[in-house]
PDB file of C-alpha atoms in Angstrom:
ATOM      1  CA  MET A 384      89.029  32.367 131.497  1.00 74.00           C
ATOM      2  CA  ARG A 385      85.372  33.350 131.316  1.00 87.00           C
ATOM      3  CA  MET A 386      84.041  33.835 127.774  1.00 96.00           C
ATOM      4  CA  PRO A 387      81.379  36.563 128.010  1.00 98.00           C
ATOM      5  CA  LEU A 388      79.130  37.307 125.055  1.00 98.00           C
ATOM      6  CA  VAL A 389      80.562  39.985 122.748  1.00 98.00           C
ATOM      7  CA  TYR A 390      78.534  41.704 120.053  1.00 98.00           C
ATOM      8  CA  VAL A 391      80.700  42.858 117.146  1.00 98.00           C
ATOM      9  CA  LEU A 392      79.219  45.875 115.350  1.00 98.00           C
ATOM     10  CA  VAL A 393      80.337  46.774 111.836  1.00 98.00           C
ATOM     11  CA  LEU A 394      78.848  50.020 110.526  1.00 98.00           C
ATOM     12  CA  ASN A 395      78.768  50.100 106.738  1.00 97.00           C
ATOM     13  CA  TYR A 396      78.258  53.140 104.555  1.00 95.00           C
ATOM     14  CA  ARG A 397      78.703  52.589 100.816  1.00 93.00           C
ATOM     15  CA  ALA A 398      81.824  50.456 101.381  1.00 93.00           C
ATOM     16  CA  TRP A 399      80.409  46.942 101.086  1.00 96.00           C
ATOM     17  CA  GLN A 400      83.661  45.561  99.652  1.00 97.00           C
ATOM     18  CA  ASP A 401      85.532  46.589 102.783  1.00 97.00           C
ATOM     19  CA  THR A 402      82.764  45.262 104.987  1.00 98.00           C
ATOM     20  CA  VAL A 403      82.852  41.880 103.261  1.00 98.00           C
ATOM     21  CA  THR A 404      86.625  41.691 103.752  1.00 98.00           C
ATOM     22  CA  CYS A 405      86.153  42.549 107.418  1.00 98.00           C
ATOM     23  CA  LEU A 406      83.489  39.844 107.785  1.00 98.00           C
ATOM     24  CA  GLN A 407      85.833  37.318 106.214  1.00 98.00           C
ATOM     25  CA  ALA A 408      88.411  38.141 108.877  1.00 98.00           C
ATOM     26  CA  LEU A 409      85.809  37.918 111.647  1.00 98.00           C
ATOM     27  CA  GLU A 410      84.987  34.361 110.589  1.00 97.00           C
ATOM     28  CA  ARG A 411      88.494  33.374 111.702  1.00 97.00           C
ATOM     29  CA  LEU A 412      88.313  34.859 115.195  1.00 98.00           C
ATOM     30  CA  LYS A 413      89.667  32.572 117.890  1.00 96.00           C
ATOM     31  CA  TYR A 414      87.016  33.498 120.414  1.00 97.00           C
ATOM     32  CA  PRO A 415      84.031  31.199 120.977  1.00 95.00           C
ATOM     33  CA  ASN A 416      81.274  33.554 122.092  1.00 97.00           C
ATOM     34  CA  TYR A 417      80.563  36.441 119.746  1.00 98.00           C
ATOM     35  CA  GLN A 418      77.796  37.641 117.480  1.00 98.00           C
ATOM     36  CA  VAL A 419      78.295  39.886 114.445  1.00 98.00           C
ATOM     37  CA  VAL A 420      75.810  42.580 113.467  1.00 98.00           C
ATOM     38  CA  VAL A 421      76.251  44.697 110.344  1.00 98.00           C
ATOM     39  CA  LEU A 422      74.503  48.048 110.321  1.00 98.00           C
ATOM     40  CA  ASP A 423      73.991  49.656 106.932  1.00 97.00           C
ATOM     41  CA  ASN A 424      73.781  53.420 107.362  1.00 96.00           C
ATOM     42  CA  ALA A 425      71.308  53.987 104.506  1.00 95.00           C
ATOM     43  CA  SER A 426      73.948  53.499 101.819  1.00 95.00           C
ATOM     44  CA  ASP A 427      72.905  54.983  98.474  1.00 92.00           C
ATOM     45  CA  ASN A 428      74.369  52.041  96.583  1.00 95.00           C
ATOM     46  CA  ASP A 429      73.663  48.301  96.698  1.00 94.00           C
ATOM     47  CA  SER A 430      75.706  47.686  99.837  1.00 96.00           C
ATOM     48  CA  ALA A 431      72.967  45.910 101.776  1.00 96.00           C
ATOM     49  CA  THR A 432      72.194  43.585  98.866  1.00 96.00           C
ATOM     50  CA  GLN A 433      75.846  42.742  98.260  1.00 97.00           C
ATOM     51  CA  ILE A 434      76.501  42.012 101.934  1.00 97.00           C
ATOM     52  CA  ARG A 435      73.351  39.936 102.337  1.00 97.00           C
ATOM     53  CA  GLN A 436      74.162  37.861  99.250  1.00 97.00           C
ATOM     54  CA  ARG A 437      77.610  37.014 100.561  1.00 97.00           C
ATOM     55  CA  TYR A 438      76.694  36.638 104.230  1.00 97.00           C
ATOM     56  CA  PRO A 439      73.028  35.631 104.403  1.00 96.00           C
ATOM     57  CA  THR A 440      73.343  34.313 107.981  1.00 95.00           C
ATOM     58  CA  VAL A 441      74.888  37.493 109.418  1.00 97.00           C
ATOM     59  CA  GLU A 442      72.391  39.831 111.041  1.00 97.00           C
ATOM     60  CA  LEU A 443      72.061  42.948 108.876  1.00 98.00           C
ATOM     61  CA  LEU A 444      70.135  45.982 110.075  1.00 97.00           C
ATOM     62  CA  GLU A 445      69.249  48.504 107.370  1.00 97.00           C
ATOM     63  CA  LEU A 446      68.859  51.954 108.894  1.00 97.00           C
ATOM     64  CA  PRO A 447      66.183  54.210 107.370  1.00 94.00           C
ATOM     65  CA  HIS A 448      68.584  57.136 106.958  1.00 95.00           C
ATOM     66  CA  ASN A 449      72.235  57.953 107.566  1.00 96.00           C
ATOM     67  CA  LEU A 450      72.641  58.393 111.321  1.00 95.00           C
ATOM     68  CA  GLY A 451      76.392  58.988 111.260  1.00 94.00           C
ATOM     69  CA  PHE A 452      78.940  56.993 113.233  1.00 95.00           C
ATOM     70  CA  ALA A 453      77.418  57.609 116.657  1.00 96.00           C
ATOM     71  CA  GLY A 454      73.779  57.216 115.698  1.00 95.00           C
ATOM     72  CA  GLY A 455      74.360  54.142 113.578  1.00 97.00           C
ATOM     73  CA  ASN A 456      76.422  52.366 116.203  1.00 98.00           C
ATOM     74  CA  ASN A 457      73.930  53.299 118.914  1.00 97.00           C
ATOM     75  CA  VAL A 458      71.304  51.248 117.094  1.00 97.00           C
ATOM     76  CA  GLY A 459      73.649  48.271 117.267  1.00 98.00           C
ATOM     77  CA  ILE A 460      74.575  48.913 120.905  1.00 98.00           C
ATOM     78  CA  ARG A 461      70.897  48.881 121.900  1.00 98.00           C
ATOM     79  CA  ARG A 462      70.464  45.637 119.983  1.00 98.00           C
ATOM     80  CA  ALA A 463      73.499  44.110 121.713  1.00 98.00           C
ATOM     81  CA  LEU A 464      72.453  45.085 125.223  1.00 98.00           C
ATOM     82  CA  ALA A 465      68.921  43.807 124.651  1.00 97.00           C
ATOM     83  CA  ALA A 466      70.435  40.454 123.612  1.00 97.00           C
ATOM     84  CA  GLY A 467      72.440  40.237 126.827  1.00 97.00           C
ATOM     85  CA  ALA A 468      75.889  41.164 125.524  1.00 98.00           C
ATOM     86  CA  GLU A 469      78.467  41.869 128.221  1.00 98.00           C
ATOM     87  CA  TYR A 470      80.746  43.677 125.783  1.00 98.00           C
ATOM     88  CA  VAL A 471      80.252  45.550 122.532  1.00 98.00           C
ATOM     89  CA  TRP A 472      83.091  45.705 120.021  1.00 98.00           C
ATOM     90  CA  LEU A 473      82.844  48.596 117.564  1.00 98.00           C
ATOM     91  CA  LEU A 474      84.849  47.754 114.473  1.00 98.00           C
ATOM     92  CA  ASN A 475      85.251  49.919 111.388  1.00 97.00           C
ATOM     93  CA  PRO A 476      84.410  48.252 108.070  1.00 96.00           C
ATOM     94  CA  ASP A 477      87.826  49.227 106.671  1.00 96.00           C
ATOM     95  CA  THR A 478      89.598  47.022 109.213  1.00 98.00           C
ATOM     96  CA  VAL A 479      90.950  43.492 109.064  1.00 98.00           C
ATOM     97  CA  PRO A 480      91.286  42.097 112.597  1.00 98.00           C
ATOM     98  CA  ASP A 481      93.803  39.362 113.272  1.00 97.00           C
ATOM     99  CA  CYS A 482      92.278  36.014 114.221  1.00 97.00           C
ATOM    100  CA  GLY A 483      93.495  36.626 117.757  1.00 97.00           C
ATOM    101  CA  ALA A 484      92.302  40.225 117.999  1.00 98.00           C
ATOM    102  CA  LEU A 485      89.201  39.782 120.161  1.00 98.00           C
ATOM    103  CA  ALA A 486      90.366  37.418 122.904  1.00 98.00           C
ATOM    104  CA  PRO A 487      93.075  39.768 124.296  1.00 98.00           C
ATOM    105  CA  LEU A 488      90.581  42.645 124.408  1.00 98.00           C
ATOM    106  CA  VAL A 489      88.161  40.620 126.518  1.00 98.00           C
ATOM    107  CA  GLU A 490      90.902  39.110 128.663  1.00 98.00           C
ATOM    108  CA  LEU A 491      92.268  42.528 129.574  1.00 98.00           C
ATOM    109  CA  ALA A 492      88.797  43.934 130.286  1.00 98.00           C
ATOM    110  CA  GLU A 493      87.993  40.923 132.483  1.00 97.00           C
ATOM    111  CA  SER A 494      91.154  41.498 134.519  1.00 97.00           C
ATOM    112  CA  ASP A 495      89.822  44.722 136.056  1.00 98.00           C
ATOM    113  CA  PRO A 496      86.162  45.797 136.379  1.00 97.00           C
ATOM    114  CA  ARG A 497      87.301  49.428 136.438  1.00 98.00           C
ATOM    115  CA  ILE A 498      88.334  49.185 132.752  1.00 98.00           C
ATOM    116  CA  GLY A 499      85.548  50.719 130.712  1.00 98.00           C
ATOM    117  CA  ALA A 500      87.032  50.358 127.235  1.00 98.00           C
ATOM    118  CA  VAL A 501      89.891  48.511 125.568  1.00 98.00           C
ATOM    119  CA  GLY A 502      91.598  49.229 122.250  1.00 98.00           C
ATOM    120  CA  SER A 503      93.764  47.366 119.773  1.00 98.00           C
ATOM    121  CA  ILE A 504      97.080  48.132 118.136  1.00 98.00           C
ATOM    122  CA  LEU A 505      96.029  49.620 114.804  1.00 98.00           C
ATOM    123  CA  LEU A 506      98.386  48.944 111.898  1.00 98.00           C
ATOM    124  CA  GLU A 507      98.488  50.604 108.487  1.00 96.00           C
ATOM    125  CA  MET A 508      96.592  48.461 106.001  1.00 96.00           C
ATOM    126  CA  ASP A 509      99.142  48.897 103.201  1.00 94.00           C
ATOM    127  CA  HIS A 510     102.163  48.882 105.505  1.00 95.00           C
ATOM    128  CA  PRO A 511     101.417  46.437 108.336  1.00 95.00           C
ATOM    129  CA  GLU A 512     104.822  47.044 109.875  1.00 95.00           C
ATOM    130  CA  ARG A 513     103.759  50.616 110.735  1.00 96.00           C
ATOM    131  CA  ILE A 514     101.726  51.410 113.832  1.00 96.00           C
ATOM    132  CA  GLN A 515      98.875  53.756 113.011  1.00 96.00           C
ATOM    133  CA  ALA A 516      97.646  54.077 116.602  1.00 97.00           C
ATOM    134  CA  TRP A 517      98.549  52.465 119.900  1.00 97.00           C
ATOM    135  CA  GLY A 518      94.943  51.963 120.913  1.00 97.00           C
ATOM    136  CA  GLY A 519      93.864  55.555 120.549  1.00 97.00           C
ATOM    137  CA  GLY A 520      94.982  59.077 121.206  1.00 97.00           C
ATOM    138  CA  GLN A 521      95.431  62.044 123.487  1.00 97.00           C
ATOM    139  CA  VAL A 522      93.268  65.140 123.803  1.00 98.00           C
ATOM    140  CA  LEU A 523      94.920  68.306 125.108  1.00 97.00           C
ATOM    141  CA  LEU A 524      91.830  70.228 126.153  1.00 96.00           C
ATOM    142  CA  ASN A 525      93.624  73.459 127.003  1.00 94.00           C
ATOM    143  CA  TRP A 526      95.591  73.559 123.761  1.00 95.00           C
ATOM    144  CA  GLY A 527      93.033  72.419 121.225  1.00 95.00           C
ATOM    145  CA  MET A 528      95.126  69.440 120.171  1.00 96.00           C
ATOM    146  CA  ILE A 529      94.217  65.833 119.399  1.00 96.00           C
ATOM    147  CA  ARG A 530      96.881  63.328 118.419  1.00 95.00           C
ATOM    148  CA  LEU A 531      97.138  59.599 117.891  1.00 96.00           C
ATOM    149  CA  LEU A 532      99.561  57.712 120.113  1.00 97.00           C
ATOM    150  CA  THR A 533     101.966  55.313 118.419  1.00 95.00           C
ATOM    151  CA  SER A 534     103.935  53.719 121.258  1.00 94.00           C
ATOM    152  CA  SER A 535     103.364  51.933 124.548  1.00 92.00           C
ATOM    153  CA  HIS A 536     105.629  54.548 126.136  1.00 93.00           C
ATOM    154  CA  GLN A 537     102.801  57.053 125.616  1.00 93.00           C
ATOM    155  CA  ALA A 538     100.220  54.915 127.428  1.00 88.00           C
ATOM    156  CA  LYS A 539      99.805  57.355 130.320  1.00 91.00           C
ATOM    157  CA  ALA A 540      98.713  60.038 127.860  1.00 95.00           C
ATOM    158  CA  LEU A 541      95.801  57.938 126.537  1.00 97.00           C
ATOM    159  CA  SER A 542      92.578  59.996 126.526  1.00 97.00           C
ATOM    160  CA  TYR A 543      90.422  57.841 124.291  1.00 98.00           C
ATOM    161  CA  ILE A 544      90.252  54.559 122.397  1.00 98.00           C
ATOM    162  CA  SER A 545      89.969  54.794 118.612  1.00 98.00           C
ATOM    163  CA  GLY A 546      86.523  53.955 117.286  1.00 97.00           C
ATOM    164  CA  ALA A 547      88.172  51.806 114.617  1.00 98.00           C
ATOM    165  CA  SER A 548      88.481  49.057 117.239  1.00 98.00           C
ATOM    166  CA  LEU A 549      86.724  49.857 120.496  1.00 98.00           C
ATOM    167  CA  LEU A 550      85.581  47.263 123.035  1.00 98.00           C
ATOM    168  CA  ILE A 551      83.173  48.747 125.607  1.00 98.00           C
ATOM    169  CA  ARG A 552      82.023  47.103 128.821  1.00 98.00           C
ATOM    170  CA  ARG A 553      78.270  46.813 129.359  1.00 98.00           C
ATOM    171  CA  ALA A 554      78.494  48.412 132.810  1.00 97.00           C
ATOM    172  CA  ALA A 555      80.265  51.414 131.266  1.00 98.00           C
ATOM    173  CA  LEU A 556      77.538  51.855 128.679  1.00 98.00           C
ATOM    174  CA  GLU A 557      74.857  51.607 131.333  1.00 97.00           C
ATOM    175  CA  ARG A 558      76.538  54.220 133.532  1.00 96.00           C
ATOM    176  CA  VAL A 559      77.958  56.639 130.942  1.00 96.00           C
ATOM    177  CA  GLY A 560      75.334  56.217 128.230  1.00 96.00           C
ATOM    178  CA  LEU A 561      75.556  55.731 124.487  1.00 97.00           C
ATOM    179  CA  LEU A 562      77.616  57.672 121.967  1.00 97.00           C
ATOM    180  CA  ASP A 563      76.788  61.354 121.594  1.00 95.00           C
ATOM    181  CA  GLU A 564      74.801  61.601 118.352  1.00 93.00           C
ATOM    182  CA  GLY A 565      75.630  65.291 118.047  1.00 92.00           C
ATOM    183  CA  PHE A 566      78.921  64.067 116.565  1.00 92.00           C
ATOM    184  CA  PHE A 567      77.898  62.929 113.101  1.00 88.00           C
ATOM    185  CA  MET A 568      81.405  61.998 112.004  1.00 88.00           C
ATOM    186  CA  TYR A 569      84.721  62.270 113.899  1.00 94.00           C
ATOM    187  CA  ALA A 570      85.452  62.905 117.607  1.00 96.00           C
ATOM    188  CA  GLU A 571      82.754  60.520 118.892  1.00 96.00           C
ATOM    189  CA  ASP A 572      85.435  58.205 120.234  1.00 97.00           C
ATOM    190  CA  ALA A 573      87.379  61.066 121.850  1.00 98.00           C
ATOM    191  CA  ASP A 574      84.198  62.309 123.486  1.00 97.00           C
ATOM    192  CA  TYR A 575      83.378  58.842 124.799  1.00 98.00           C
ATOM    193  CA  GLY A 576      86.864  58.318 126.197  1.00 98.00           C
ATOM    194  CA  LEU A 577      86.684  61.607 128.077  1.00 98.00           C
ATOM    195  CA  ARG A 578      83.264  60.707 129.432  1.00 97.00           C
ATOM    196  CA  LEU A 579      84.469  57.280 130.566  1.00 98.00           C
ATOM    197  CA  THR A 580      87.442  58.641 132.479  1.00 97.00           C
ATOM    198  CA  LYS A 581      85.315  61.396 133.999  1.00 97.00           C
ATOM    199  CA  ALA A 582      82.967  58.676 135.283  1.00 97.00           C
ATOM    200  CA  GLY A 583      85.887  56.861 136.912  1.00 97.00           C
ATOM    201  CA  PHE A 584      86.554  54.167 134.328  1.00 98.00           C
ATOM    202  CA  LYS A 585      90.006  53.323 133.022  1.00 98.00           C
ATOM    203  CA  LEU A 586      91.086  52.932 129.410  1.00 98.00           C
ATOM    204  CA  ALA A 587      93.418  50.145 128.329  1.00 98.00           C
ATOM    205  CA  VAL A 588      95.189  48.823 125.240  1.00 98.00           C
ATOM    206  CA  ALA A 589      95.585  45.089 124.579  1.00 98.00           C
ATOM    207  CA  GLU A 590      98.988  44.696 122.968  1.00 96.00           C
ATOM    208  CA  GLY A 591      98.072  41.231 121.687  1.00 97.00           C
ATOM    209  CA  SER A 592      95.121  42.600 119.700  1.00 98.00           C
ATOM    210  CA  ARG A 593      96.228  43.599 116.205  1.00 98.00           C
ATOM    211  CA  VAL A 594      93.948  45.183 113.624  1.00 98.00           C
ATOM    212  CA  LEU A 595      94.805  46.439 110.154  1.00 98.00           C
ATOM    213  CA  HIS A 596      93.072  49.743 109.399  1.00 98.00           C
ATOM    214  CA  ARG A 597      92.854  51.716 106.182  1.00 92.00           C
ATOM    215  CA  GLY A 598      90.994  54.870 107.222  1.00 73.00           C
ATOM    216  CA  GLY A 599      89.151  57.434 105.112  1.00 51.00           C
ATOM    217  CA  THR A 600      86.953  54.893 103.319  1.00 42.00           C
ATOM    218  CA  SER A 601      83.741  56.898 103.199  1.00 43.00           C
ATOM    219  CA  TRP A 602      85.052  60.343 102.358  1.00 44.00           C
ATOM    220  CA  GLY A 603      88.527  60.024 100.943  1.00 44.00           C
ATOM    221  CA  LYS A 604      91.538  61.785 102.402  1.00 47.00           C
ATOM    222  CA  GLU A 605      91.280  64.912 100.266  1.00 50.00           C
ATOM    223  CA  HIS A 606      87.526  65.362 100.390  1.00 81.00           C
ATOM    224  CA  LEU A 607      86.579  68.861 101.534  1.00 90.00           C
ATOM    225  CA  SER A 608      83.487  67.548 103.311  1.00 89.00           C
ATOM    226  CA  ALA A 609      85.803  65.457 105.475  1.00 90.00           C
ATOM    227  CA  ASP A 610      87.863  68.539 106.358  1.00 94.00           C
ATOM    228  CA  GLU A 611      84.736  70.475 107.248  1.00 94.00           C
ATOM    229  CA  ASN A 612      83.195  67.705 109.349  1.00 93.00           C
ATOM    230  CA  PHE A 613      86.538  67.056 111.033  1.00 95.00           C
ATOM    231  CA  ALA A 614      86.791  70.679 112.157  1.00 96.00           C
ATOM    232  CA  ALA A 615      83.139  70.911 113.205  1.00 96.00           C
ATOM    233  CA  SER A 616      83.322  67.806 115.383  1.00 96.00           C
ATOM    234  CA  ASN A 617      86.582  68.763 117.038  1.00 97.00           C
ATOM    235  CA  ILE A 618      85.377  72.279 117.822  1.00 97.00           C
ATOM    236  CA  ARG A 619      82.247  70.757 119.343  1.00 96.00           C
ATOM    237  CA  LEU A 620      84.480  68.441 121.393  1.00 96.00           C
ATOM    238  CA  PHE A 621      86.375  71.401 122.848  1.00 97.00           C
ATOM    239  CA  ARG A 622      83.142  73.259 123.512  1.00 95.00           C
ATOM    240  CA  LYS A 623      81.903  70.263 125.457  1.00 95.00           C
ATOM    241  CA  HIS A 624      84.997  69.333 127.467  1.00 96.00           C
ATOM    242  CA  SER A 625      87.601  72.099 127.529  1.00 96.00           C
ATOM    243  CA  PRO A 626      87.692  74.433 130.553  1.00 95.00           C
ATOM    244  CA  GLN A 627      88.645  77.171 128.061  1.00 95.00           C
ATOM    245  CA  PRO A 628      86.749  76.321 124.859  1.00 95.00           C
ATOM    246  CA  LEU A 629      87.427  79.628 123.102  1.00 95.00           C
ATOM    247  CA  LEU A 630      91.159  79.394 123.682  1.00 97.00           C
ATOM    248  CA  ALA A 631      91.257  75.723 122.695  1.00 96.00           C
ATOM    249  CA  SER A 632      89.337  76.502 119.509  1.00 96.00           C
ATOM    250  CA  ALA A 633      91.711  79.342 118.665  1.00 97.00           C
ATOM    251  CA  PHE A 634      94.779  77.119 119.064  1.00 97.00           C
ATOM    252  CA  TYR A 635      93.066  74.436 116.995  1.00 97.00           C
ATOM    253  CA  CYS A 636      92.382  76.890 114.151  1.00 96.00           C
ATOM    254  CA  ILE A 637      95.954  78.234 114.166  1.00 97.00           C
ATOM    255  CA  PHE A 638      97.426  74.731 113.982  1.00 96.00           C
ATOM    256  CA  TRP A 639      95.297  73.625 111.036  1.00 96.00           C
ATOM    257  CA  LEU A 640      95.649  76.948 109.245  1.00 96.00           C
ATOM    258  CA  LEU A 641      99.428  76.456 109.316  1.00 96.00           C
ATOM    259  CA  GLU A 642      99.128  72.771 108.407  1.00 95.00           C
ATOM    260  CA  TYR A 643      96.947  73.385 105.357  1.00 95.00           C
ATOM    261  CA  SER A 644      99.061  76.348 104.287  1.00 96.00           C
ATOM    262  CA  LEU A 645     102.280  74.315 104.404  1.00 95.00           C
ATOM    263  CA  ARG A 646     100.600  71.624 102.290  1.00 93.00           C
ATOM    264  CA  ARG A 647      99.153  74.279  99.941  1.00 94.00           C
ATOM    265  CA  ARG A 648      95.675  72.895 100.508  1.00 93.00           C
ATOM    266  CA  TRP A 649      94.013  76.264 100.066  1.00 94.00           C
ATOM    267  CA  ALA A 650      90.505  74.885  99.592  1.00 94.00           C
ATOM    268  CA  SER A 651      90.832  73.057 102.909  1.00 95.00           C
ATOM    269  CA  ILE A 652      91.323  76.379 104.668  1.00 95.00           C
ATOM    270  CA  GLY A 653      87.846  77.395 103.523  1.00 95.00           C
ATOM    271  CA  ALA A 654      86.506  74.052 104.727  1.00 95.00           C
ATOM    272  CA  LEU A 655      88.223  74.650 108.069  1.00 96.00           C
ATOM    273  CA  TRP A 656      86.418  77.953 108.599  1.00 95.00           C
ATOM    274  CA  ARG A 657      83.082  76.466 107.575  1.00 96.00           C
ATOM    275  CA  GLY A 658      83.658  73.611 109.998  1.00 95.00           C
ATOM    276  CA  VAL A 659      84.580  75.943 112.846  1.00 95.00           C
ATOM    277  CA  ARG A 660      81.385  77.929 112.351  1.00 94.00           C
ATOM    278  CA  LYS A 661      79.358  74.733 112.208  1.00 93.00           C
ATOM    279  CA  GLY A 662      81.055  73.427 115.346  1.00 93.00           C
ATOM    280  CA  TRP A 663      79.909  76.471 117.311  1.00 91.00           C
ATOM    281  CA  GLN A 664      76.390  76.178 115.942  1.00 86.00           C
ATOM    282  CA  LEU A 665      75.854  72.473 116.645  1.00 77.00           C
ATOM    283  CA  GLY A 666      73.124  71.634 119.129  1.00 65.00           C
ATOM    284  CA  ALA A 667      72.996  70.497 122.732  1.00 59.00           C
ATOM    285  CA  PHE A 668      75.326  67.862 124.099  1.00 66.00           C
ATOM    286  CA  GLN A 669      73.793  64.450 124.559  1.00 63.00           C
ATOM    287  CA  GLN A 670      74.794  60.880 125.291  1.00 63.00           C
ATOM    288  CA  GLY A 671      72.285  58.869 123.308  1.00 63.00           C
ATOM    289  CA  ARG A 672      69.188  57.237 124.760  1.00 64.00           C
ATOM    290  CA  PHE A 673      68.609  53.570 125.378  1.00 62.00           C
TER     291      PHE A 673
END
């Protein structure tokens, strides 16, 4: 099998402990041709110093300000393509990839040039026996719904690959463009999956690629800013891709209003409305520039 150059991008924001754990796992990868780049998204703690002290030979790019998930990773993608990478592997800092996680991703991508992106089986960090996502999720554009898939039986419903572990082919990046930086946090991966399939690329999941994923490292699961940003990004996603954005947004709001009410998360309902308003006010759609 050919061993094309893969650039592994780890975007850190405040969570240097998680990033260091991820880097430790990457040292054990059973793939001979990869380069790791850590991007620090202007963390307001000593993340860059801590990472550099522990991994002085790993390339660390310190961004001048927080560019979000899309903007931060786009810096790394440009760096990877300029260095001749044939694939870029986006990997969340709160992940621990198995030593055999990368090779199956590349092998599957190499089997068909029409595959634009490949995902891993994401497992719960604290309960590795539980599948968090079977590669990614489904977007129901008419119904304002986004859900993670958890079984290979749902493979035909795959709309996007989770950004927690996302291998992208160079040719796909060159044709479709970079991540849309209008998504500061959340929905960037869903947007990119929809753009890939619209451009004629296929999405795939490598069942031999296993990655532990915690999730919610930067914000925390109950943080109201997370709820607000989550709603804003998803509303923007439906504005961009749904044939009926108003209807999709309405269904989305009803679902989360019921969800938060059942959980008695009253403050999250306020965050939902703020996020919906923000989602309709966000600027023009873009794909990132090389």
